[in-house]
Coordinates of C-alpha atoms in Angstrom, one line a residue:
Chain A
M329 CA 128.3 128.2 96.8
Y330 CA 127.4 128.9 100.5
W331 CA 125.7 132.0 102.0
N332 CA 127.5 131.7 105.4
E333 CA 130.2 129.2 105.1
K334 CA 131.4 129.8 108.5
C335 CA 128.2 128.4 110.0
E336 CA 127.1 126.0 107.3
C337 CA 130.5 124.2 107.2
M338 CA 131.3 124.5 110.8
P339 CA 133.4 121.6 112.1
C340 CA 131.1 119.1 113.9
E341 CA 132.6 119.4 117.4
E342 CA 132.5 123.2 117.2
L343 CA 128.9 123.0 116.1
R344 CA 128.0 120.5 119.0
A345 CA 129.5 123.1 121.5
L346 CA 127.4 125.8 119.9
Q347 CA 124.3 123.9 120.0
E348 CA 124.9 122.8 123.7
E349 CA 125.3 126.4 124.7
R350 CA 122.2 127.5 122.9
L351 CA 120.2 124.8 124.1
R352 CA 121.2 125.4 127.8
K353 CA 120.1 129.0 127.3
T354 CA 116.8 128.1 125.7
V355 CA 115.8 125.7 128.5
G356 CA 116.9 128.2 131.1
R357 CA 114.7 131.0 129.2
V358 CA 111.5 128.7 128.7
Y359 CA 111.8 127.7 132.4
C360 CA 111.8 131.2 133.6
E361 CA 109.5 132.8 131.1
V362 CA 107.0 130.1 129.9
P363 CA 104.6 128.6 132.7
F364 CA 103.8 125.8 130.5
Y365 CA 107.4 124.5 130.3
R366 CA 108.3 125.2 133.8
R367 CA 105.5 123.0 134.9
A368 CA 106.4 120.3 132.3
L369 CA 110.1 120.3 133.5
Q370 CA 109.2 120.2 137.2
E371 CA 106.8 117.3 136.6
R372 CA 109.9 115.5 135.2
G373 CA 111.9 116.5 138.1
L374 CA 114.1 118.7 136.0
G375 CA 115.5 122.1 136.6
P376 CA 117.1 124.5 134.2
H377 CA 120.5 123.2 134.9
D378 CA 119.8 119.5 134.4
I379 CA 120.1 119.9 130.6
Q380 CA 123.8 120.4 130.0
S381 CA 124.7 118.3 126.9
L382 CA 122.9 116.8 123.9
D383 CA 123.0 113.7 125.8
D384 CA 120.7 115.1 128.4
F385 CA 118.3 116.1 125.6
K386 CA 116.0 113.3 125.6
K387 CA 115.0 114.0 129.2
L388 CA 113.0 117.0 127.9
P389 CA 109.4 116.9 127.5
F390 CA 107.7 117.0 123.9
T391 CA 105.6 119.9 122.7
T392 CA 102.7 119.1 120.4
K393 CA 100.3 121.0 118.2
E394 CA 97.5 120.4 120.8
D395 CA 99.8 122.2 123.5
L396 CA 99.8 125.2 121.2
R397 CA 96.0 124.9 120.9
D398 CA 95.5 124.7 124.5
N399 CA 97.6 127.8 125.0
Y400 CA 96.0 129.7 122.2
P401 CA 97.0 132.3 121.2
Y402 CA 100.0 133.5 123.0
G403 CA 100.3 131.2 126.0
L404 CA 103.7 129.7 124.9
F405 CA 105.3 133.0 124.1
A406 CA 108.5 133.7 126.0
V407 CA 108.6 137.4 125.4
P408 CA 106.1 140.1 126.2
L409 CA 103.9 141.1 123.2
S410 CA 105.8 144.5 122.9
E411 CA 108.8 142.5 121.9
V412 CA 106.9 140.7 119.2
V413 CA 107.0 142.4 115.6
R414 CA 105.2 139.8 113.5
L415 CA 102.6 137.3 113.8
H416 CA 101.8 134.3 111.5
A417 CA 99.2 131.6 111.8
S418 CA 98.6 128.1 110.4
S419 CA 95.6 125.7 110.6
G420 CA 95.0 124.1 113.9
T421 CA 93.4 120.7 114.1
T422 CA 90.2 122.2 114.9
G423 CA 88.5 125.7 114.1
K424 CA 91.3 127.8 115.9
P425 CA 94.6 128.4 114.1
T426 CA 98.1 128.1 115.5
V427 CA 99.6 131.3 116.3
V428 CA 103.4 131.9 116.0
G429 CA 105.2 135.1 117.0
Y430 CA 108.6 136.6 115.9
T431 CA 110.9 139.1 117.6
R432 CA 113.1 141.3 115.5
R433 CA 115.9 138.9 116.2
D434 CA 113.7 135.9 115.1
L435 CA 112.9 137.7 111.7
D436 CA 116.8 138.3 111.4
V437 CA 117.5 134.4 112.0
W438 CA 114.7 133.5 109.6
A439 CA 116.1 135.9 106.8
E440 CA 119.4 134.3 107.4
V441 CA 118.3 130.7 107.1
M442 CA 116.2 131.5 104.0
A443 CA 119.2 133.4 102.5
R444 CA 121.2 130.2 103.0
A445 CA 118.4 128.2 101.3
L446 CA 118.1 130.7 98.5
T447 CA 121.8 130.4 97.8
C448 CA 121.5 126.6 97.6
C449 CA 119.4 127.0 94.5
G450 CA 121.7 129.6 92.9
A451 CA 120.4 132.9 94.2
T452 CA 122.6 135.8 94.3
K453 CA 122.3 139.7 94.3
H454 CA 121.9 139.4 90.7
S455 CA 119.0 137.2 90.8
M456 CA 115.4 138.1 90.0
I457 CA 113.2 136.0 92.5
H458 CA 109.6 135.3 91.4
N459 CA 108.0 134.4 94.6
A460 CA 104.7 132.7 94.0
Y461 CA 104.1 131.5 97.7
G462 CA 101.0 133.1 99.2
Y463 CA 101.6 136.4 101.1
G464 CA 99.6 136.8 104.4
L465 CA 99.2 134.8 107.6
F466 CA 100.9 131.8 105.7
T467 CA 104.7 131.9 106.4
G468 CA 105.6 131.0 102.8
G469 CA 105.4 134.3 101.0
L470 CA 107.1 136.7 103.7
G471 CA 109.6 133.8 104.8
I472 CA 111.0 133.7 101.2
H473 CA 110.7 137.4 100.7
Y474 CA 112.8 138.5 103.5
G475 CA 115.4 135.9 102.7
A476 CA 115.5 137.0 99.2
E477 CA 116.1 140.6 100.2
R478 CA 118.8 139.5 102.6
V479 CA 120.7 137.9 99.6
G480 CA 120.2 141.1 97.9
A481 CA 118.3 139.8 95.0
S482 CA 115.3 141.7 93.4
V483 CA 112.1 140.1 94.7
I484 CA 109.0 139.8 92.7
P485 CA 106.3 139.4 95.4
V486 CA 103.8 138.1 93.0
S487 CA 102.0 135.8 95.5
G488 CA 99.4 133.1 94.3
G489 CA 97.0 133.1 91.6
H490 CA 96.5 134.9 88.3
T491 CA 98.7 132.2 86.5
K492 CA 98.7 133.8 83.1
R493 CA 99.8 137.1 84.5
Q494 CA 102.5 135.2 86.4
V495 CA 103.8 133.7 83.3
L496 CA 104.1 137.1 81.5
I497 CA 105.8 138.5 84.5
M498 CA 108.4 135.7 84.5
K499 CA 109.1 136.3 80.8
D500 CA 109.0 140.2 80.8
F501 CA 110.7 140.8 84.1
G502 CA 113.2 138.0 83.4
S503 CA 112.7 136.0 86.6
T504 CA 115.9 133.7 87.4
I505 CA 114.6 131.9 90.5
L506 CA 111.0 130.5 91.1
T507 CA 109.6 129.7 94.5
C508 CA 106.2 128.2 95.0
T509 CA 104.6 124.9 95.8
P510 CA 105.8 122.1 93.5
S511 CA 102.2 121.6 92.2
Y512 CA 101.9 125.1 91.3
A513 CA 105.2 125.0 89.5
L514 CA 103.8 122.2 87.3
Y515 CA 100.7 124.2 86.7
L516 CA 102.7 127.2 85.7
A517 CA 104.4 125.0 83.1
E518 CA 101.2 124.0 81.6
V519 CA 99.7 127.4 81.4
M520 CA 103.0 128.4 79.7
E521 CA 102.6 125.7 77.1
E522 CA 98.8 126.9 76.6
M523 CA 100.1 130.4 76.0
G524 CA 102.7 129.3 73.6
I525 CA 105.7 130.3 75.8
S526 CA 108.6 127.9 76.2
K527 CA 111.3 127.4 78.8
G528 CA 113.6 129.0 76.0
D529 CA 111.7 132.1 76.5
L530 CA 112.3 132.4 80.2
K531 CA 115.5 132.9 82.1
L532 CA 114.7 130.5 85.0
K533 CA 117.8 128.9 86.5
G534 CA 116.8 127.6 90.0
G535 CA 113.8 127.1 92.3
L536 CA 112.9 126.1 95.8
F537 CA 109.7 124.1 96.2
G538 CA 108.0 123.0 99.3
A539 CA 105.1 123.3 101.6
E540 CA 103.6 120.1 100.3
P541 CA 104.8 116.6 99.7
W542 CA 106.3 115.9 96.3
S543 CA 108.5 113.2 94.6
E544 CA 111.4 112.6 92.4
N545 CA 109.2 112.1 89.5
M546 CA 107.7 115.8 90.0
R547 CA 111.2 117.2 90.4
H548 CA 112.0 115.7 86.9
Q549 CA 108.9 117.1 85.2
I550 CA 109.4 120.6 86.9
E551 CA 113.1 120.6 85.8
K552 CA 112.2 119.6 82.2
H553 CA 109.5 121.9 81.7
L554 CA 110.9 125.0 83.4
G555 CA 114.5 124.4 82.6
L556 CA 115.8 125.0 86.1
I557 CA 117.3 123.2 89.1
A558 CA 114.5 122.3 91.4
L559 CA 115.3 122.0 95.3
D560 CA 113.2 120.8 98.1
I561 CA 112.6 123.2 101.0
Y562 CA 111.0 122.1 104.4
G563 CA 109.5 124.3 106.9
I564 CA 106.9 124.3 109.5
S565 CA 105.4 127.6 110.8
E566 CA 105.5 126.6 114.6
I567 CA 109.3 126.2 114.3
I568 CA 109.9 129.3 112.0
G569 CA 108.3 128.8 108.7
P570 CA 110.2 127.8 105.4
G571 CA 114.0 127.4 105.9
V572 CA 114.2 124.8 108.7
A573 CA 115.8 122.5 106.1
V574 CA 116.7 122.5 102.4
E575 CA 118.4 120.4 99.8
C576 CA 121.8 121.5 98.6
P577 CA 122.7 121.0 94.9
A578 CA 123.8 117.4 95.6
K579 CA 120.1 116.6 95.9
Q580 CA 120.8 113.9 98.5
G581 CA 118.5 114.9 101.3
L582 CA 117.8 118.3 103.2
H583 CA 120.1 119.9 105.5
I584 CA 118.7 120.9 108.7
F585 CA 120.2 124.3 109.9
E586 CA 121.5 123.0 113.0
D587 CA 122.9 125.9 114.4
H588 CA 119.2 127.1 115.0
F589 CA 117.3 123.9 115.1
L590 CA 118.1 120.4 116.7
A591 CA 116.5 117.4 114.9
E592 CA 115.6 114.1 116.2
I593 CA 113.8 111.2 114.9
I594 CA 111.6 109.3 117.3
D595 CA 109.3 106.3 117.1
P596 CA 105.9 108.0 117.1
E597 CA 104.2 105.4 119.3
T598 CA 106.9 105.0 122.1
G599 CA 108.5 108.4 121.9
E600 CA 112.0 106.8 121.9
Q601 CA 114.8 108.2 119.9
L602 CA 115.5 106.2 116.7
P603 CA 119.1 105.7 115.2
P604 CA 120.2 107.6 112.1
G605 CA 118.8 105.9 109.0
E606 CA 115.7 104.8 110.5
Y607 CA 112.4 106.3 109.5
G608 CA 110.2 107.9 112.3
E609 CA 108.7 111.1 113.4
L610 CA 110.7 114.3 112.9
V611 CA 111.0 116.3 116.3
I612 CA 112.6 119.7 116.3
T613 CA 113.9 121.9 119.0
T614 CA 114.5 125.7 118.4
I615 CA 117.8 126.9 120.2
T616 CA 117.7 130.6 119.1
K617 CA 114.1 131.4 118.8
E618 CA 112.9 134.3 121.2
A619 CA 109.3 134.8 120.9
L620 CA 108.2 131.1 120.5
P621 CA 111.0 128.7 121.7
L622 CA 109.8 125.1 121.3
L623 CA 111.2 122.2 123.0
R624 CA 111.2 118.8 121.1
Y625 CA 108.2 119.8 119.0
R626 CA 106.6 116.9 117.3
T627 CA 106.2 117.9 113.5
R628 CA 104.2 114.7 112.7
D629 CA 106.3 114.6 109.5
I630 CA 108.0 111.3 108.8
T631 CA 111.6 111.1 107.6
A632 CA 115.0 109.7 108.6
I633 CA 118.3 111.3 109.4
I634 CA 121.0 110.8 107.0
P635 CA 124.3 110.0 109.0
D636 CA 126.9 110.4 106.3
P637 CA 128.6 113.6 105.3
C638 CA 127.4 115.5 102.4
P639 CA 129.5 116.0 99.2
C640 CA 128.6 119.5 99.2
G641 CA 130.7 120.3 102.3
R642 CA 128.0 121.6 104.6
T643 CA 128.4 119.8 107.9
H644 CA 124.7 120.2 109.1
V645 CA 122.9 117.0 109.2
R646 CA 120.5 115.9 106.5
I647 CA 117.1 114.4 106.5
E648 CA 115.4 112.5 103.7
R649 CA 112.5 113.9 101.6
I650 CA 109.2 113.9 103.9
K651 CA 107.7 110.5 103.4
G652 CA 104.3 111.1 105.0
R653 CA 102.5 112.0 108.2
T654 CA 101.8 110.4 111.5
D655 CA 98.4 112.0 111.6
D656 CA 95.7 112.5 109.1
M657 CA 96.8 116.2 108.1
L658 CA 96.5 116.8 104.3
V659 CA 98.2 119.5 102.4
I660 CA 95.9 120.9 99.7
R661 CA 97.4 123.6 97.4
G662 CA 100.0 124.3 100.1
V663 CA 97.2 124.7 102.8
N664 CA 97.2 122.3 105.9
V665 CA 93.8 120.6 106.3
F666 CA 92.9 118.4 109.1
P667 CA 89.7 116.2 108.7
S668 CA 88.7 117.2 112.2
Q669 CA 88.2 120.9 111.0
I670 CA 85.7 119.7 108.3
E671 CA 84.0 117.4 110.9
E672 CA 83.7 120.3 113.2
V673 CA 81.8 122.3 110.5
L674 CA 79.5 119.4 109.7
F675 CA 78.7 118.7 113.4
R676 CA 77.9 122.4 113.7
I677 CA 75.4 122.4 111.0
S678 CA 73.9 118.9 111.5
H679 CA 74.0 118.7 115.4
T680 CA 74.7 115.0 114.9
E681 CA 77.8 113.0 114.5
P682 CA 78.5 113.4 110.6
H683 CA 79.5 110.8 108.3
Y684 CA 81.7 112.1 105.8
L685 CA 84.4 111.3 103.3
I686 CA 87.0 113.5 101.9
I687 CA 88.4 112.9 98.5
V688 CA 91.4 114.4 97.1
E689 CA 92.2 114.6 93.6
R690 CA 94.9 116.3 91.3
R691 CA 93.4 117.7 88.2
E692 CA 95.6 119.7 85.8
Q693 CA 98.3 119.9 88.5
L694 CA 95.9 121.4 91.1
D695 CA 94.5 119.7 94.1
E696 CA 90.8 119.5 94.4
L697 CA 89.0 118.5 97.4
E698 CA 85.5 116.9 97.5
V699 CA 83.5 116.3 100.7
W700 CA 80.8 113.7 100.6
V701 CA 78.4 114.2 103.4
E702 CA 75.8 111.4 104.2
V703 CA 72.1 113.1 104.4
S704 CA 70.8 112.2 107.7
E705 CA 67.1 112.8 108.8
A706 CA 68.1 115.9 110.8
V707 CA 69.1 117.8 107.7
F708 CA 66.9 116.2 105.0
S709 CA 64.1 118.2 103.4
D710 CA 61.6 117.4 100.7
E711 CA 62.6 120.7 99.1
V712 CA 65.5 120.9 96.7
R713 CA 66.3 124.5 97.5
K714 CA 66.9 123.5 101.1
L715 CA 69.3 120.8 100.3
E716 CA 71.1 123.1 97.8
H717 CA 71.3 125.6 100.6
L718 CA 72.6 123.0 102.9
E719 CA 75.6 122.2 100.2
H720 CA 76.2 126.0 99.9
Q721 CA 76.3 126.4 103.7
I722 CA 78.8 123.5 104.2
Q723 CA 80.9 124.8 101.4
G724 CA 80.9 128.4 102.8
E725 CA 81.8 127.4 106.3
I726 CA 84.6 125.1 105.1
N727 CA 85.8 127.9 102.9
D728 CA 85.8 130.3 105.8
I729 CA 88.0 128.0 108.1
L730 CA 90.5 126.6 105.5
G731 CA 90.5 129.4 103.1
I732 CA 90.2 126.9 100.0
S733 CA 87.2 126.1 98.0
V734 CA 85.8 122.6 98.1
R735 CA 83.0 120.7 96.4
V736 CA 80.2 119.3 98.5
K737 CA 78.2 116.2 97.6
L738 CA 75.3 115.0 99.5
V739 CA 75.1 111.2 99.6
E740 CA 72.6 108.5 100.9
P741 CA 73.1 107.2 104.4
K742 CA 75.2 104.1 104.8
T743 CA 77.0 104.7 101.4
L744 CA 80.3 105.7 103.1
E745 CA 82.2 102.9 104.4
R746 CA 82.0 102.0 108.2
S747 CA 85.0 100.4 109.6
E748 CA 85.3 98.8 112.9
G749 CA 88.0 100.9 114.4
K750 CA 88.7 104.3 113.1
A751 CA 86.5 105.4 110.3
K752 CA 88.2 106.0 106.9
R753 CA 87.7 109.7 106.3
V754 CA 90.1 110.5 103.5
I755 CA 90.8 109.1 100.0
D756 CA 93.7 110.7 98.4
R757 CA 94.0 109.9 94.9
R758 CA 96.8 112.2 94.0
Q759 CA 99.7 110.5 92.2
L760 CA 102.9 112.6 93.2
Chain B
M968 CA 42.8 117.6 106.5
P969 CA 46.2 117.3 104.9
I970 CA 47.5 114.0 103.6
K971 CA 51.0 112.4 104.2
Q972 CA 53.7 112.5 101.7
I973 CA 56.7 110.3 102.0
S974 CA 60.0 112.1 100.7
V975 CA 63.0 109.9 100.0
F976 CA 66.6 111.2 99.4
L977 CA 68.1 109.7 96.4
E978 CA 71.7 109.8 95.0
N979 CA 71.9 110.1 91.2
K980 CA 73.1 106.7 90.7
C981 CA 71.9 103.5 89.1
G982 CA 69.1 101.4 90.6
R983 CA 68.2 103.6 93.5
L984 CA 64.6 104.3 92.3
A985 CA 64.2 100.6 91.5
S986 CA 65.4 99.9 95.1
V987 CA 62.8 102.3 96.6
T988 CA 60.1 100.9 94.7
R989 CA 60.8 97.4 95.2
T990 CA 61.1 97.8 98.8
L991 CA 57.4 99.3 98.9
G992 CA 56.3 96.5 96.6
N993 CA 57.8 93.7 98.7
H994 CA 55.7 95.1 101.6
E995 CA 52.6 95.4 99.7
I996 CA 52.5 99.1 99.6
N997 CA 50.9 100.7 96.6
I998 CA 52.0 104.0 95.1
R999 CA 49.1 106.4 94.2
A1000 CA 51.3 109.3 92.9
F1001 CA 54.8 110.4 92.9
S1002 CA 57.3 112.9 91.6
I1003 CA 61.0 113.3 91.5
A1004 CA 62.9 116.6 91.9
D1005 CA 66.5 116.1 90.7
T1006 CA 69.7 118.0 90.6
T1007 CA 73.2 117.1 89.2
D1008 CA 74.1 115.1 92.3
F1009 CA 70.9 114.1 93.9
G1010 CA 67.1 113.7 93.8
I1011 CA 64.2 113.7 96.1
L1012 CA 61.5 111.3 95.5
R1013 CA 58.0 112.2 96.8
L1014 CA 55.6 109.6 97.0
I1015 CA 51.8 109.3 98.0
V1016 CA 51.1 105.8 99.0
N1017 CA 48.4 103.7 100.4
Q1018 CA 50.1 103.2 103.8
P1019 CA 52.3 106.2 104.6
E1020 CA 53.4 105.3 108.2
E1021 CA 54.2 101.8 107.0
A1022 CA 56.0 103.1 104.0
Y1023 CA 58.1 105.4 106.4
R1024 CA 58.9 102.6 108.6
V1025 CA 60.1 100.1 105.9
L1026 CA 62.1 102.6 103.9
R1027 CA 64.0 103.9 106.9
S1028 CA 64.6 100.4 108.1
E1029 CA 66.1 99.7 104.8
G1030 CA 68.4 102.7 105.4
F1031 CA 66.9 105.3 103.3
T1032 CA 66.8 109.1 104.5
V1033 CA 63.0 109.6 104.8
S1034 CA 60.7 112.3 106.0
I1035 CA 56.9 112.7 106.2
T1036 CA 55.5 116.1 104.9
D1037 CA 51.8 117.3 105.1
V1038 CA 50.5 118.0 101.7
I1039 CA 46.9 118.7 100.3
A1040 CA 45.3 116.6 97.5
V1041 CA 42.9 118.7 95.6
Q1042 CA 40.2 117.8 93.1
I1043 CA 40.6 119.8 89.8
P1044 CA 38.0 120.0 87.1
D1045 CA 39.3 118.1 84.1
R1046 CA 39.0 120.7 81.5
P1047 CA 41.2 123.4 79.9
G1048 CA 41.9 126.0 82.4
G1049 CA 40.9 123.8 85.4
L1050 CA 44.3 124.0 86.9
A1051 CA 44.8 127.7 86.1
D1052 CA 41.7 128.5 87.9
I1053 CA 43.1 127.0 91.1
L1054 CA 46.5 128.3 90.9
E1055 CA 45.1 131.8 90.3
L1056 CA 43.0 131.5 93.3
M1057 CA 46.0 130.5 95.4
Q1058 CA 48.1 133.3 94.1
E1059 CA 45.5 135.9 94.9
A1060 CA 45.1 134.6 98.4
G1061 CA 49.0 134.5 98.8
V1062 CA 49.3 130.7 99.1
N1063 CA 53.0 129.9 98.4
I1064 CA 53.3 126.7 96.5
E1065 CA 56.6 125.0 97.0
Y1066 CA 55.8 122.3 94.4
M1067 CA 53.0 120.3 93.0
Y1068 CA 52.4 117.2 90.9
A1069 CA 49.5 115.2 89.5
F1070 CA 47.9 112.0 90.3
V1071 CA 47.6 109.4 87.6
E1072 CA 44.2 108.1 88.8
K1073 CA 41.1 110.3 88.7
V1074 CA 38.3 110.8 91.0
S1075 CA 35.0 110.6 89.0
L1076 CA 35.5 113.1 86.1
D1077 CA 38.0 115.4 88.1
A1078 CA 41.7 115.3 87.9
L1079 CA 43.7 115.2 91.3
A1080 CA 46.9 117.2 92.2
V1081 CA 49.1 117.3 95.2
F1082 CA 50.2 120.6 96.5
R1083 CA 53.1 121.4 98.7
V1084 CA 52.3 124.8 100.4
E1085 CA 53.7 126.8 103.1
S1086 CA 50.6 127.0 105.3
V1087 CA 48.6 123.9 104.8
A1088 CA 45.8 124.9 107.1
A1089 CA 45.3 128.2 105.4
A1090 CA 45.3 126.6 102.0
I1091 CA 42.7 124.1 102.8
K1092 CA 40.3 126.6 104.5
L1093 CA 40.8 128.8 101.2
M1094 CA 39.9 125.7 99.1
R1095 CA 36.7 125.0 101.3
E1096 CA 35.5 128.5 101.1
R1097 CA 35.6 128.3 97.3
G1098 CA 34.0 125.1 97.0
I1099 CA 36.9 123.2 95.8
K1100 CA 37.1 119.6 97.0
V1101 CA 40.2 118.7 99.3
L1102 CA 40.5 115.0 99.8
S1103 CA 41.1 113.3 103.1
G1104 CA 43.9 110.7 103.7
S1105 CA 41.5 107.8 103.7
E1106 CA 40.1 109.1 100.3
V1107 CA 43.4 109.2 98.8
Y1108 CA 45.0 106.1 100.2
N1109 CA 42.1 104.0 99.3
L1110 CA 41.9 105.3 95.7

């Protein structure tokens, strides 16, 4: 079943022509409207007319998260703020978030791609969609929400937390589609069991799970315990949010919505394009975004393009499940966390180069983050309450920046491993 | 005349206390009094030793987080109510005690206690005015 068969199953040549036309428009627009891109193109000796086909594509400069940070908050917007009707934000590599904007038409595109994604997992206007993604600056909640309304389904905007209440709502409201992070889906299943509610008491049929890495094994667990078809959804707020790519019921990779987003895989070291089938960094170019069009945005996610046609009939290219990251970003309960954000907090408090270690574990399906901090003479005190205050201060400031609670443990100096090159800052003990 | 206390940060794990005391022993440093304040994760070892500067140096070079704090050593009559008298006196004078602990050794017939207070100088002045003996560094280190 398709939401938009004409677009999703468009013959490849027609799709390519559409992509080239939209790419040309996008390049022309950013050249005129975004000084950052005009400079970047001029530095390469490129004018707006030098990009005619997808073959010219690799001449274009990359865009990175650092570029967004350097142009914080609105520097890369291609429309005046009066045209922007929505803002979202995700965590930046340091204290400041990455801000993304949407015009009315961008929201329309977002609802369209999310409607396609939800249709993949069986959503129709008869569905009851239980949306347990967080609502707010995070793109997850509202992204799913508008797609669900576009489909015509009934949306339950339950957001995150209050898990027992969520189970009751799923049961009493008759939820048929569940959308949340895969780890939260497993947690819901556990709480259901504790409450004596089985999958037979629910009407779940399908679900979209994403915003964090997961595995086939987790898919089996979710499907077994919740009695639904679990599909992977990929999104990144800089590009649009959830709805950049989604698995179809064939469960053989995620279709990129190629009439809106162009995907390439590059070698993260050299920046060279890699052939289909080879793993590398996913790079995405938006070709319909108005407020924040991005050329060759480096997602830092590692995957490969699947060249073969999909049995489902969609012509849009597929990528493999995300295998990892090229940077040290962690996803904790759906929230992006960069060790540099934690380092900045520690530096601010201790005024010296902090030695720290981040330990991630998954207990009862929920991610827990522990930060070990070496006690330097600068922060040491002979009074217990001052050291406890220090722990709380670190905890509080990390919480303020990341929006998640962490446990802080003070450790003796030199207990954390020093390596010759880059210090090992993260131990991830999660088994996906 | 305050005396010097050595404070050492300790993680709550096996062998840390032994390691600190062994380091001091290897350098011929003798412990006069000590106390440990502990929480779930960590502890703070507080020591009065015969050579505080040397103890600070060797512990630091062994990689411990160490600090030196001024405290006062007060001679207390060894009888029921002896400590209470001194504590009441400090309370009346508004001297805020962060923590205290006792010496094992005694000076003549009196007991000896270490006080960590907010204002060391004011506390010493108070003791003196009330005729309470406050020991000097050399008196304590050479016990």
